[in-house]
Amino acid sequence: MRGGTSHLSQYDPQIPDDYRILLTGSGVNKYPAKQHAQAVVHHLGVSEGLIFLPGKPTVYLEDSDQTLPFRQRRYFFYLSGVNESDAHLTYDIKRDQLTLYISPINPQKVIWFGRGSTVEEAENKYDADSVRLSTSMIGDICRWVVANRQKSIYALHKDQLPRDYPPTIPSSTFDTQTLLPALNASRCIKSPHEISLIRRAVDLSSIAHRGVLHHITCLHNEAQIHALFLDICIAHGAKYQGYTPIVASGTHASTLHYAKNDAPLKGRGLICMDAGSEWENYSSDITRTFPITAQGWASKESEEIYAIVEEMQERCIKKLKPGVRYLDLHLLAHRIAVEGLMRLGILYQNDVDDVIKEGASQPFFPHGLGHHMGLEVHDVSDEPIIGLAETRQNMDDFSAYGEILGETRCGEKVTGYKMPCTIGSPRLAPNMVLTVEPGIYFSKYALDKIYLPNPQVAKYINQEVLRQYIHVGGVRIEDDILITEDGYENLTTAPKGREMLRIISDGANCGHGVDCTSRERYRAVSGTTCKYTWRTPAEYISSVRGMM
């Protein structure tokens, strides 16, 4: 990071200016790889052994001299903090010794591609006890095996064992079953350093979302929105995205992972934009649904659906705290959705539990309420927060949740559709980071081909009223949440609700409501001076900071 004060710290005094943790005695700010390794060993439950992980190698495109874009293996990064290719690590559990292996520098390649770290540079940058060249790795491992007879080497997968290890090392030495769940359990609970990186990613993505809202009235297609979001992120140093942005206008918003991002906006009504940048490999994940004109929502139907989704999110977020089971909030979101759709007449008036049990809320809210977030946008955990984990289900809970979830138990099929969660869902704990992203969608294809032909579902749906809402497409609102010791912290500052509408209106009123090629003429005629611009990265940075 460059020196000086981060502009974000003035808005939240809890955010350190440089988003790093200074390890005592290190002399430099380092990613806490040793702390993470010790956490993994705690979940492994062993006192001896060797952890081995390879980093991402340089990979060339097929039949080409061009390389694929580099993306570090996340498990390797978690135990190293290294974002360089062709590196490896070992961690001696008994000695608490983390060794990093890096590639020797090839002088012939430096002129073309630059170089990686030297041993001395790596020792200063990374939280490792020892840094060695990769040419010494196999010899080091062989010596460890000789000195630690019948002790295991823990690796993630069989295809990630040390390459060309000698036959003197028995294959039984390698354990490829135990490390993965231990890593997942450790990654589920974020360290303070990780939280600071996630916070930074969320802050920058929130700025980009705000910038899009401010300029939306002068944009003409989904591609321009996509480009503007990326431009603002990159101008702020966030070069990579946690996932491919979703910029879905109108009925395209009924496709959950829409990725074409190329349709014109004319006549579309609203945008559902799901986009989040990375910061040092840690992801954000933010969704906002908004109108494309300064006059607000294009139809009362869009506004009504937005209000229901807003209520779903707000009520679920307020209940977040340690000990809460995410499944309960998922079901709460379904109840709020059903009650709202009944008020609008899309669903006939019925018992809410019956509607959910029979699967009639599933066409409108077909995905889970949220997921873990960290080194992956859909981050790992020892137990799926809202996934299918049949072996973890407790029969004692089935009486309370089984019928609503639509599960099969003891050979008997309960009517309805299986929800994307289980009664074995774990409880929330401090320092988890997760998303809350309810939505309501009107997928004409899914309704016509899957749900309405099913009388069990169709009997609850007023199809005449439903047709009036098909044009909405879909509404989703998503925030990134940190679970604290006694509650939660919403990390997301991207505007929503009334503030979102105000920013769109302000953007139109300061000249962004006209075609950008005509802006100077507009300003000359109207006398309006806009402090925001979208023509250069430097102007982005200064203008969007002013929005915070």
Coordinates of C-alpha atoms in Angstrom, one line a residue:
M1 CA 0.0 0.0 0.0
R2 CA 1.1 3.5 -0.7
G3 CA 1.9 5.8 2.3
G4 CA -0.6 8.3 3.6
T5 CA -4.1 8.1 5.1
S6 CA -6.8 6.0 3.5
H7 CA -9.9 8.0 2.7
L8 CA -12.1 5.2 4.0
S9 CA -10.8 5.5 7.5
Q10 CA -12.4 8.8 8.0
Y11 CA -15.8 7.2 7.7
D12 CA -15.1 4.3 10.0
P13 CA -12.5 4.8 12.7
Q14 CA -12.4 1.0 13.1
I15 CA -10.8 0.6 9.7
P16 CA -6.9 0.8 9.8
D17 CA -5.5 3.2 7.3
D18 CA -3.4 0.5 5.5
Y19 CA -5.7 -2.5 6.0
R20 CA -2.8 -4.6 7.4
I21 CA -1.9 -6.2 10.7
L22 CA 1.7 -5.6 11.9
L23 CA 3.1 -8.8 13.3
T24 CA 5.3 -8.1 16.3
G25 CA 9.0 -8.2 15.5
S26 CA 8.4 -8.7 11.7
G27 CA 9.4 -5.2 10.7
V28 CA 6.8 -5.2 7.9
N29 CA 3.1 -5.8 7.6
K30 CA 2.5 -9.5 6.8
Y31 CA -0.5 -11.7 6.1
P32 CA -0.8 -14.0 9.2
A33 CA 0.0 -17.3 7.6
K34 CA 1.4 -18.9 10.7
Q35 CA -1.7 -18.0 12.7
H36 CA -3.9 -19.7 10.0
A37 CA -1.6 -22.8 10.0
Q38 CA -2.0 -23.1 13.8
A39 CA -5.8 -22.8 13.4
V40 CA -5.8 -25.6 10.8
V41 CA -3.7 -27.9 13.1
H42 CA -6.3 -27.3 15.9
H43 CA -9.0 -28.7 13.6
L44 CA -6.8 -31.5 12.4
G45 CA -6.4 -32.6 16.1
V46 CA -2.9 -34.0 15.6
S47 CA 0.5 -33.1 17.2
E48 CA 2.8 -34.3 14.5
G49 CA 2.9 -34.4 10.7
L50 CA 3.7 -32.3 7.7
I51 CA 1.3 -30.2 5.7
F52 CA 2.2 -29.8 2.0
L53 CA 0.4 -27.5 -0.4
P54 CA 1.4 -26.4 -3.9
G55 CA 0.6 -23.0 -5.2
K56 CA -0.9 -22.3 -8.6
P57 CA 1.6 -23.1 -11.4
T58 CA 2.1 -21.1 -14.6
V59 CA -0.5 -22.5 -17.1
Y60 CA -0.3 -21.9 -20.8
L61 CA -3.3 -21.7 -23.1
E62 CA -3.8 -24.8 -25.3
D63 CA -1.7 -24.5 -28.5
S64 CA -0.4 -21.1 -27.5
D65 CA 2.5 -19.3 -26.0
Q66 CA 0.1 -17.1 -23.9
T67 CA -0.6 -17.9 -20.2
L68 CA -3.9 -18.1 -18.5
P69 CA -4.6 -15.2 -16.1
F70 CA -3.0 -16.1 -12.7
R71 CA -5.3 -16.9 -9.8
Q72 CA -3.7 -18.3 -6.7
R73 CA -5.0 -21.4 -5.2
R74 CA -7.0 -20.2 -2.2
Y75 CA -6.0 -22.9 0.3
F76 CA -2.4 -22.2 -0.5
F77 CA -2.8 -18.5 -0.1
Y78 CA -4.6 -19.0 3.2
L79 CA -1.5 -20.7 4.6
S80 CA 1.1 -18.5 2.9
G81 CA -0.2 -15.1 1.9
V82 CA 1.8 -15.6 -1.3
N83 CA 0.4 -14.4 -4.6
E84 CA 3.2 -15.6 -6.8
S85 CA 3.1 -18.5 -9.2
D86 CA 5.0 -21.8 -8.9
A87 CA 5.4 -21.7 -5.1
H88 CA 5.0 -24.4 -2.5
L89 CA 4.8 -24.7 1.3
T90 CA 5.3 -27.1 4.0
Y91 CA 4.3 -26.8 7.7
D92 CA 6.0 -29.0 10.3
I93 CA 3.2 -29.4 12.9
K94 CA 5.5 -30.5 15.8
R95 CA 8.1 -27.8 15.2
D96 CA 5.5 -25.1 14.2
Q97 CA 7.8 -24.4 11.2
L98 CA 6.3 -22.9 8.0
T99 CA 8.7 -23.2 5.0
L100 CA 8.0 -21.4 1.7
Y101 CA 9.5 -22.7 -1.5
I102 CA 9.8 -20.3 -4.4
S103 CA 11.1 -20.7 -8.0
P104 CA 14.7 -19.7 -8.8
I105 CA 14.8 -16.5 -10.9
N106 CA 15.4 -17.2 -14.6
P107 CA 17.3 -14.3 -16.0
Q108 CA 16.2 -15.0 -19.6
K109 CA 12.6 -14.5 -18.6
V110 CA 13.0 -11.4 -16.5
I111 CA 13.2 -9.1 -19.5
W112 CA 9.8 -10.4 -20.8
F113 CA 7.8 -11.0 -17.6
G114 CA 9.7 -9.4 -14.8
R115 CA 10.6 -11.6 -11.8
G116 CA 9.2 -13.0 -8.7
S117 CA 10.7 -12.5 -5.2
T118 CA 14.2 -13.3 -4.2
V119 CA 14.7 -15.4 -1.1
E120 CA 15.6 -12.3 0.9
E121 CA 12.6 -10.4 -0.4
A122 CA 10.2 -13.3 0.4
E123 CA 11.6 -13.5 3.9
N124 CA 10.7 -9.8 4.5
K125 CA 7.3 -10.0 2.8
Y126 CA 5.8 -13.3 4.0
D127 CA 5.1 -14.8 7.4
A128 CA 7.3 -17.9 7.0
D129 CA 10.0 -19.3 9.3
S130 CA 12.1 -20.2 6.3
V131 CA 12.2 -19.4 2.6
R132 CA 14.0 -21.8 0.2
L133 CA 14.3 -22.4 -3.5
S134 CA 12.0 -25.0 -4.9
T135 CA 15.0 -27.0 -6.1
S136 CA 15.6 -28.1 -2.5
M137 CA 12.0 -29.0 -1.7
I138 CA 12.0 -32.8 -2.6
G139 CA 15.2 -33.3 -0.7
D140 CA 13.8 -31.5 2.4
I141 CA 10.7 -33.6 2.3
C142 CA 12.7 -36.8 2.0
R143 CA 14.8 -35.8 5.0
W144 CA 11.7 -35.1 7.0
V145 CA 10.2 -38.5 6.2
V146 CA 13.5 -40.2 7.4
A147 CA 13.4 -38.2 10.6
N148 CA 9.6 -38.8 11.2
R149 CA 9.0 -42.4 10.5
Q150 CA 5.3 -43.4 10.1
K151 CA 4.2 -39.8 10.4
S152 CA 1.7 -38.4 7.8
I153 CA 2.1 -35.8 5.1
Y154 CA -1.2 -34.0 4.8
A155 CA -2.2 -32.9 1.3
L156 CA -5.5 -31.7 -0.2
H157 CA -5.8 -34.0 -3.2
K158 CA -3.9 -36.9 -4.8
D159 CA -3.1 -34.7 -7.8
Q160 CA -1.4 -32.2 -5.5
L161 CA 1.2 -34.5 -4.0
P162 CA 4.9 -33.5 -4.4
R163 CA 5.9 -34.1 -8.0
D164 CA 8.6 -36.7 -8.6
Y165 CA 8.9 -37.8 -5.0
P166 CA 11.1 -40.9 -4.8
P167 CA 9.8 -44.4 -4.3
T168 CA 11.5 -44.5 -0.9
I169 CA 8.6 -42.5 0.4
P170 CA 5.7 -45.0 0.8
S171 CA 2.4 -43.8 -0.7
S172 CA 0.8 -44.6 2.7
T173 CA 2.7 -41.6 4.0
F174 CA 0.3 -39.2 2.3
D175 CA -3.1 -38.4 3.8
T176 CA -5.4 -36.7 1.3
Q177 CA -8.6 -37.0 3.4
T178 CA -8.1 -35.1 6.6
L179 CA -6.7 -31.7 5.6
L180 CA -9.6 -30.4 3.5
P181 CA -12.2 -30.4 6.3
A182 CA -9.7 -28.9 8.7
L183 CA -8.9 -26.1 6.3
N184 CA -12.6 -25.5 5.7
A185 CA -13.4 -25.3 9.4
S186 CA -10.5 -22.8 9.9
R187 CA -11.4 -20.6 6.9
C188 CA -15.0 -20.4 8.1
I189 CA -14.0 -18.2 11.0
K190 CA -12.1 -15.1 9.8
S191 CA -9.0 -13.7 11.4
P192 CA -8.9 -9.9 12.1
H193 CA -6.6 -9.5 9.2
E194 CA -9.0 -11.3 6.8
I195 CA -11.8 -9.1 8.1
S196 CA -9.8 -6.0 7.3
L197 CA -9.3 -7.2 3.7
I198 CA -12.9 -8.1 3.2
R199 CA -13.9 -4.8 4.6
R200 CA -11.7 -3.1 2.0
A201 CA -13.2 -5.1 -0.8
V202 CA -16.7 -4.3 0.3
D203 CA -15.9 -0.6 0.7
L204 CA -14.5 -0.4 -2.8
S205 CA -17.4 -2.3 -4.3
S206 CA -19.9 0.0 -2.5
I207 CA -18.1 3.0 -4.0
A208 CA -18.5 1.4 -7.5
H209 CA -22.2 0.6 -6.9
R210 CA -22.7 4.2 -5.8
G211 CA -20.9 5.5 -8.9
V212 CA -23.2 3.4 -11.2
L213 CA -26.3 4.8 -9.5
H214 CA -25.1 8.3 -10.0
H215 CA -24.5 7.8 -13.7
I216 CA -27.3 5.4 -14.5
T217 CA -29.6 7.9 -16.3
C218 CA -27.0 8.5 -19.0
L219 CA -26.2 4.9 -19.7
H220 CA -27.8 3.1 -22.5
N221 CA -27.1 -0.7 -22.2
E222 CA -26.0 -3.3 -19.7
A223 CA -22.5 -3.4 -21.1
Q224 CA -21.9 0.3 -20.2
I225 CA -23.0 -0.4 -16.6
H226 CA -20.7 -3.4 -16.4
A227 CA -17.8 -1.3 -17.8
L228 CA -18.4 1.6 -15.5
F229 CA -18.4 -0.7 -12.4
L230 CA -15.1 -2.3 -13.5
D231 CA -13.6 1.0 -14.3
I232 CA -14.3 2.4 -10.8
C233 CA -13.0 -0.7 -9.1
I234 CA -9.8 -0.8 -11.1
A235 CA -9.2 3.0 -10.6
H236 CA -9.3 2.3 -6.9
G237 CA -6.7 -0.6 -7.2
A238 CA -9.2 -3.5 -7.2
K239 CA -8.2 -5.1 -10.5
Y240 CA -10.1 -8.4 -10.1
Q241 CA -13.7 -9.3 -9.4
G242 CA -14.8 -12.0 -7.0
Y243 CA -17.1 -13.3 -9.8
T244 CA -18.4 -12.2 -13.2
P245 CA -20.7 -9.2 -12.6
I246 CA -24.4 -9.7 -13.2
V247 CA -26.0 -6.7 -14.9
A248 CA -29.6 -7.8 -15.7
S249 CA -32.2 -5.4 -16.9
G250 CA -36.0 -6.0 -16.9
T251 CA -37.0 -9.6 -17.4
H252 CA -33.3 -10.7 -17.6
A253 CA -33.3 -10.2 -13.8
S254 CA -35.3 -13.4 -13.6
T255 CA -32.2 -15.3 -14.5
L256 CA -30.2 -15.7 -11.2
H257 CA -26.7 -15.8 -12.8
Y258 CA -27.4 -13.8 -16.0
A259 CA -24.0 -13.0 -17.6
K260 CA -24.6 -11.7 -21.1
N261 CA -24.7 -8.1 -19.9
D262 CA -25.3 -6.8 -23.4
A263 CA -28.9 -5.7 -23.8
P264 CA -30.2 -2.2 -24.3
L265 CA -31.9 -0.5 -21.4
K266 CA -34.8 1.1 -23.3
G267 CA -38.1 -0.1 -22.0
R268 CA -36.5 -2.3 -19.3
G269 CA -37.6 -0.5 -16.2
L270 CA -35.1 -1.8 -13.7
I271 CA -31.6 -3.2 -13.2
C272 CA -30.5 -6.0 -10.9
M273 CA -26.7 -5.6 -10.6
D274 CA -24.8 -8.2 -8.6
A275 CA -21.2 -7.3 -8.6
G276 CA -18.3 -7.3 -6.1
S277 CA -14.5 -6.7 -6.4
E278 CA -11.7 -8.5 -4.7
W279 CA -9.0 -7.0 -2.5
E280 CA -5.9 -9.1 -2.1
N281 CA -7.8 -12.3 -3.0
Y282 CA -10.7 -11.6 -0.6
S283 CA -14.1 -11.1 -2.2
S284 CA -17.1 -8.9 -1.8
D285 CA -20.6 -9.7 -3.0
I286 CA -23.2 -6.9 -3.3
T287 CA -26.5 -6.8 -5.2
R288 CA -28.7 -3.7 -5.8
T289 CA -31.9 -3.5 -7.8
F290 CA -32.8 0.0 -9.0
P291 CA -34.8 2.0 -11.6
I292 CA -33.0 3.5 -14.6
T293 CA -34.7 6.9 -14.6
A294 CA -34.7 9.8 -12.2
Q295 CA -38.5 9.5 -11.9
G296 CA -38.1 6.3 -9.8
W297 CA -39.7 3.0 -10.4
A298 CA -41.1 2.4 -13.8
S299 CA -44.2 0.6 -12.5
K300 CA -46.0 0.2 -9.2
E301 CA -45.4 -3.6 -9.6
S302 CA -41.7 -3.1 -9.5
E303 CA -41.9 -0.8 -6.4
E304 CA -44.2 -3.3 -4.6
I305 CA -41.9 -6.2 -5.2
Y306 CA -38.8 -4.2 -4.1
A307 CA -40.6 -3.3 -0.9
I308 CA -41.2 -7.0 -0.1
V309 CA -37.6 -7.9 -0.7
E310 CA -36.4 -5.0 1.3
E311 CA -38.5 -6.2 4.2
M312 CA -37.2 -9.7 3.8
Q313 CA -33.7 -8.5 4.1
E314 CA -34.1 -6.0 6.9
R315 CA -36.0 -8.4 9.2
C316 CA -33.5 -11.2 8.6
I317 CA -30.5 -9.1 9.1
K318 CA -31.9 -7.8 12.4
K319 CA -32.0 -11.3 13.8
L320 CA -28.3 -12.1 13.0
K321 CA -26.2 -13.0 16.0
P322 CA -24.1 -15.9 17.3
G323 CA -26.1 -19.0 18.0
V324 CA -28.8 -18.3 15.4
R325 CA -29.4 -21.0 12.8
Y326 CA -29.3 -19.6 9.3
L327 CA -32.0 -22.0 8.3
D328 CA -34.5 -20.2 10.6
L329 CA -33.8 -17.0 8.8
H330 CA -34.2 -18.7 5.4
L331 CA -37.6 -19.8 6.4
L332 CA -38.4 -16.4 7.9
A333 CA -37.6 -14.9 4.5
H334 CA -40.0 -17.3 2.8
R335 CA -42.7 -16.4 5.2
I336 CA -42.3 -12.7 4.5
A337 CA -42.3 -13.3 0.8
V338 CA -45.5 -15.4 1.0
E339 CA -47.2 -12.8 3.1
G340 CA -46.2 -10.1 0.7
L341 CA -47.3 -12.0 -2.4
M342 CA -50.6 -12.7 -0.7
R343 CA -51.1 -9.0 -0.1
L344 CA -50.6 -8.3 -3.7
G345 CA -52.9 -11.1 -4.8
I346 CA -50.2 -13.1 -6.6
L347 CA -50.8 -15.9 -4.1
Y348 CA -54.3 -16.7 -2.9
Q349 CA -54.9 -16.2 0.8
N350 CA -54.0 -19.5 2.6
D351 CA -52.1 -20.7 5.6
V352 CA -48.5 -19.5 5.1
D353 CA -46.9 -22.7 6.3
D354 CA -49.1 -24.7 3.9
V355 CA -48.0 -22.6 1.0
I356 CA -44.3 -23.1 1.9
K357 CA -44.7 -26.8 2.6
E358 CA -46.4 -27.4 -0.8
G359 CA -43.5 -25.5 -2.6
A360 CA -45.6 -22.5 -3.8
S361 CA -43.0 -20.0 -2.5
Q362 CA -40.2 -21.7 -4.4
P363 CA -41.0 -20.3 -7.9
F364 CA -40.6 -16.8 -6.5
F365 CA -37.6 -17.3 -4.1
P366 CA -35.7 -20.3 -5.5
H367 CA -32.3 -19.8 -3.9
G368 CA -30.8 -19.8 -0.4
L369 CA -30.8 -16.7 1.7
G370 CA -27.0 -16.4 1.7
H371 CA -23.6 -18.0 2.0
H372 CA -20.2 -17.6 3.6
M373 CA -17.8 -15.1 1.9
G374 CA -14.0 -14.8 2.0
L375 CA -11.3 -16.0 -0.2
E376 CA -14.1 -17.3 -2.5
V377 CA -17.3 -15.4 -3.0
H378 CA -19.1 -18.6 -2.0
D379 CA -16.6 -19.4 0.6
V380 CA -16.0 -22.8 2.3
S381 CA -17.0 -24.0 5.7
D382 CA -16.9 -27.3 7.6
E383 CA -20.7 -27.5 7.4
P384 CA -22.8 -26.0 4.6
I385 CA -24.6 -22.9 6.1
I386 CA -27.5 -23.6 3.9
G387 CA -26.6 -26.6 1.7
L388 CA -27.6 -30.2 1.4
A389 CA -25.9 -32.2 4.1
E390 CA -28.1 -35.2 4.7
T391 CA -25.7 -37.0 7.0
R392 CA -25.7 -34.1 9.4
Q393 CA -29.4 -33.9 9.9
N394 CA -30.8 -34.6 13.4
M395 CA -34.0 -36.6 13.5
D396 CA -35.0 -34.7 16.6
D397 CA -35.3 -31.6 14.5
F398 CA -37.4 -33.2 11.8
S399 CA -40.7 -32.8 13.5
A400 CA -40.3 -29.0 13.5
Y401 CA -38.8 -28.5 10.0
G402 CA -39.2 -31.6 7.9
E403 CA -42.6 -30.9 6.3
I404 CA -41.7 -27.3 5.5
L405 CA -38.4 -28.3 3.9
G406 CA -40.0 -31.1 1.9
E407 CA -37.4 -33.7 2.8
T408 CA -37.6 -37.5 2.4
R409 CA -37.3 -39.3 5.7
C410 CA -37.5 -43.0 6.5
G411 CA -38.5 -43.8 3.0
E412 CA -41.6 -41.5 3.0
K413 CA -41.7 -38.6 0.6
V414 CA -43.0 -35.4 2.1
T415 CA -44.9 -33.3 -0.5
G416 CA -43.4 -30.1 -1.8
Y417 CA -40.0 -29.0 -3.2
K418 CA -36.8 -29.5 -1.3
M419 CA -35.4 -26.1 -0.2
P420 CA -31.7 -25.4 -0.7
C421 CA -31.0 -25.9 3.0
T422 CA -31.3 -28.6 5.6
I423 CA -32.4 -29.1 9.2
G424 CA -28.7 -29.8 10.0
S425 CA -27.7 -26.3 9.2
P426 CA -25.0 -25.1 11.7
R427 CA -25.4 -22.1 14.0
L428 CA -23.7 -18.8 13.4
A429 CA -20.5 -17.9 15.3
P430 CA -18.5 -14.7 15.8
N431 CA -16.2 -13.7 12.9
M432 CA -18.1 -15.5 10.3
V433 CA -18.7 -13.3 7.2
L434 CA -21.8 -14.1 5.2
T435 CA -24.3 -12.6 2.8
V436 CA -28.0 -11.9 3.2
E437 CA -29.5 -11.8 -0.3
P438 CA -33.3 -12.4 -0.5
G439 CA -35.0 -12.0 -3.8
I440 CA -38.3 -12.4 -5.6
Y441 CA -38.3 -13.4 -9.3
F442 CA -40.8 -14.0 -12.1
S443 CA -39.2 -16.4 -14.5
K444 CA -41.7 -16.9 -17.2
Y445 CA -40.0 -20.1 -18.4
A446 CA -39.8 -21.7 -15.0
L447 CA -43.4 -20.8 -14.2
D448 CA -44.7 -22.1 -17.5
K449 CA -42.6 -25.2 -17.8
I450 CA -42.1 -26.3 -14.1
Y451 CA -44.4 -24.7 -11.6
L452 CA -47.8 -23.9 -13.2
P453 CA -48.2 -27.3 -14.8
N454 CA -47.9 -28.8 -11.3
P455 CA -51.4 -28.6 -9.6
Q456 CA -49.9 -28.9 -6.2
V457 CA -48.2 -25.5 -6.8
A458 CA -50.6 -23.9 -9.3
K459 CA -53.6 -24.0 -6.9
Y460 CA -52.0 -21.3 -4.8
I461 CA -51.1 -18.9 -7.6
N462 CA -53.5 -16.4 -9.1
Q463 CA -52.3 -16.5 -12.7
E464 CA -54.3 -13.5 -13.8
V465 CA -52.6 -11.3 -11.2
L466 CA -49.2 -13.0 -11.8
R467 CA -49.2 -11.9 -15.5
Q468 CA -49.2 -8.2 -14.3
Y469 CA -45.8 -8.8 -12.6
I470 CA -43.9 -10.8 -15.2
H471 CA -42.3 -7.6 -16.6
V472 CA -40.6 -7.0 -13.2
G473 CA -38.2 -9.8 -13.9
G474 CA -36.6 -10.0 -10.5
V475 CA -35.5 -8.1 -7.5
R476 CA -32.6 -9.0 -5.2
I477 CA -30.9 -7.0 -2.5
E478 CA -27.6 -8.4 -1.0
D479 CA -25.4 -7.2 1.8
D480 CA -22.2 -8.6 3.3
I481 CA -22.4 -9.1 7.1
L482 CA -19.8 -9.8 9.8
I483 CA -21.1 -11.7 12.8
T484 CA -19.8 -10.1 16.0
E485 CA -19.6 -11.3 19.6
D486 CA -23.1 -10.0 20.4
G487 CA -24.8 -9.3 17.0
Y488 CA -23.6 -8.3 13.6
E489 CA -22.0 -5.5 11.6
N490 CA -23.3 -4.7 8.1
L491 CA -20.1 -4.0 6.1
T492 CA -21.9 -2.8 3.0
T493 CA -22.4 0.9 2.4
A494 CA -23.8 0.7 -1.1
P495 CA -27.0 2.7 -1.1
K496 CA -30.4 1.1 -1.2
G497 CA -34.0 2.2 -0.7
R498 CA -34.6 5.9 -0.5
E499 CA -31.0 6.9 -0.5
M500 CA -30.5 4.9 -3.7
L501 CA -33.3 6.8 -5.4
R502 CA -32.0 10.1 -4.2
I503 CA -28.5 9.4 -5.7
I504 CA -30.1 8.5 -9.1
S505 CA -32.1 11.7 -9.0
D506 CA -29.0 13.8 -8.0
G507 CA -27.0 12.3 -10.8
A508 CA -29.6 13.2 -13.4
N509 CA -30.0 16.7 -12.0
C510 CA -26.3 17.5 -12.3
G511 CA -26.0 16.7 -16.0
H512 CA -25.7 12.9 -16.1
G513 CA -29.3 12.6 -17.4
V514 CA -28.2 13.6 -20.8
D515 CA -26.0 11.8 -23.3
C516 CA -22.4 12.1 -22.2
T517 CA -21.3 13.6 -25.6
S518 CA -23.7 16.5 -25.0
R519 CA -22.8 17.1 -21.3
E520 CA -20.6 20.2 -21.9
R521 CA -23.4 21.8 -23.9
Y522 CA -25.9 20.8 -21.3
R523 CA -23.8 22.5 -18.6
A524 CA -23.4 25.6 -20.6
V525 CA -27.2 25.9 -21.1
S526 CA -28.3 24.9 -17.6
G527 CA -25.5 26.5 -15.7
T528 CA -25.1 23.2 -13.7
T529 CA -21.7 22.3 -12.5
C530 CA -21.2 18.7 -11.7
K531 CA -18.4 17.6 -9.4
Y532 CA -18.6 14.1 -10.7
T533 CA -17.2 12.8 -13.9
W534 CA -16.5 9.4 -15.5
R535 CA -13.8 10.2 -18.0
T536 CA -10.5 9.5 -16.3
P537 CA -9.5 7.3 -13.3
A538 CA -8.2 10.2 -11.4
E539 CA -11.5 12.0 -11.7
Y540 CA -13.3 8.9 -10.6
I541 CA -11.3 8.6 -7.4
S542 CA -11.8 12.2 -6.4
S543 CA -15.5 12.3 -7.4
V544 CA -16.6 9.0 -5.9
R545 CA -14.8 9.8 -2.6
G546 CA -16.9 12.9 -2.5
M547 CA -20.0 10.7 -2.5
M548 CA -19.0 8.9 0.7

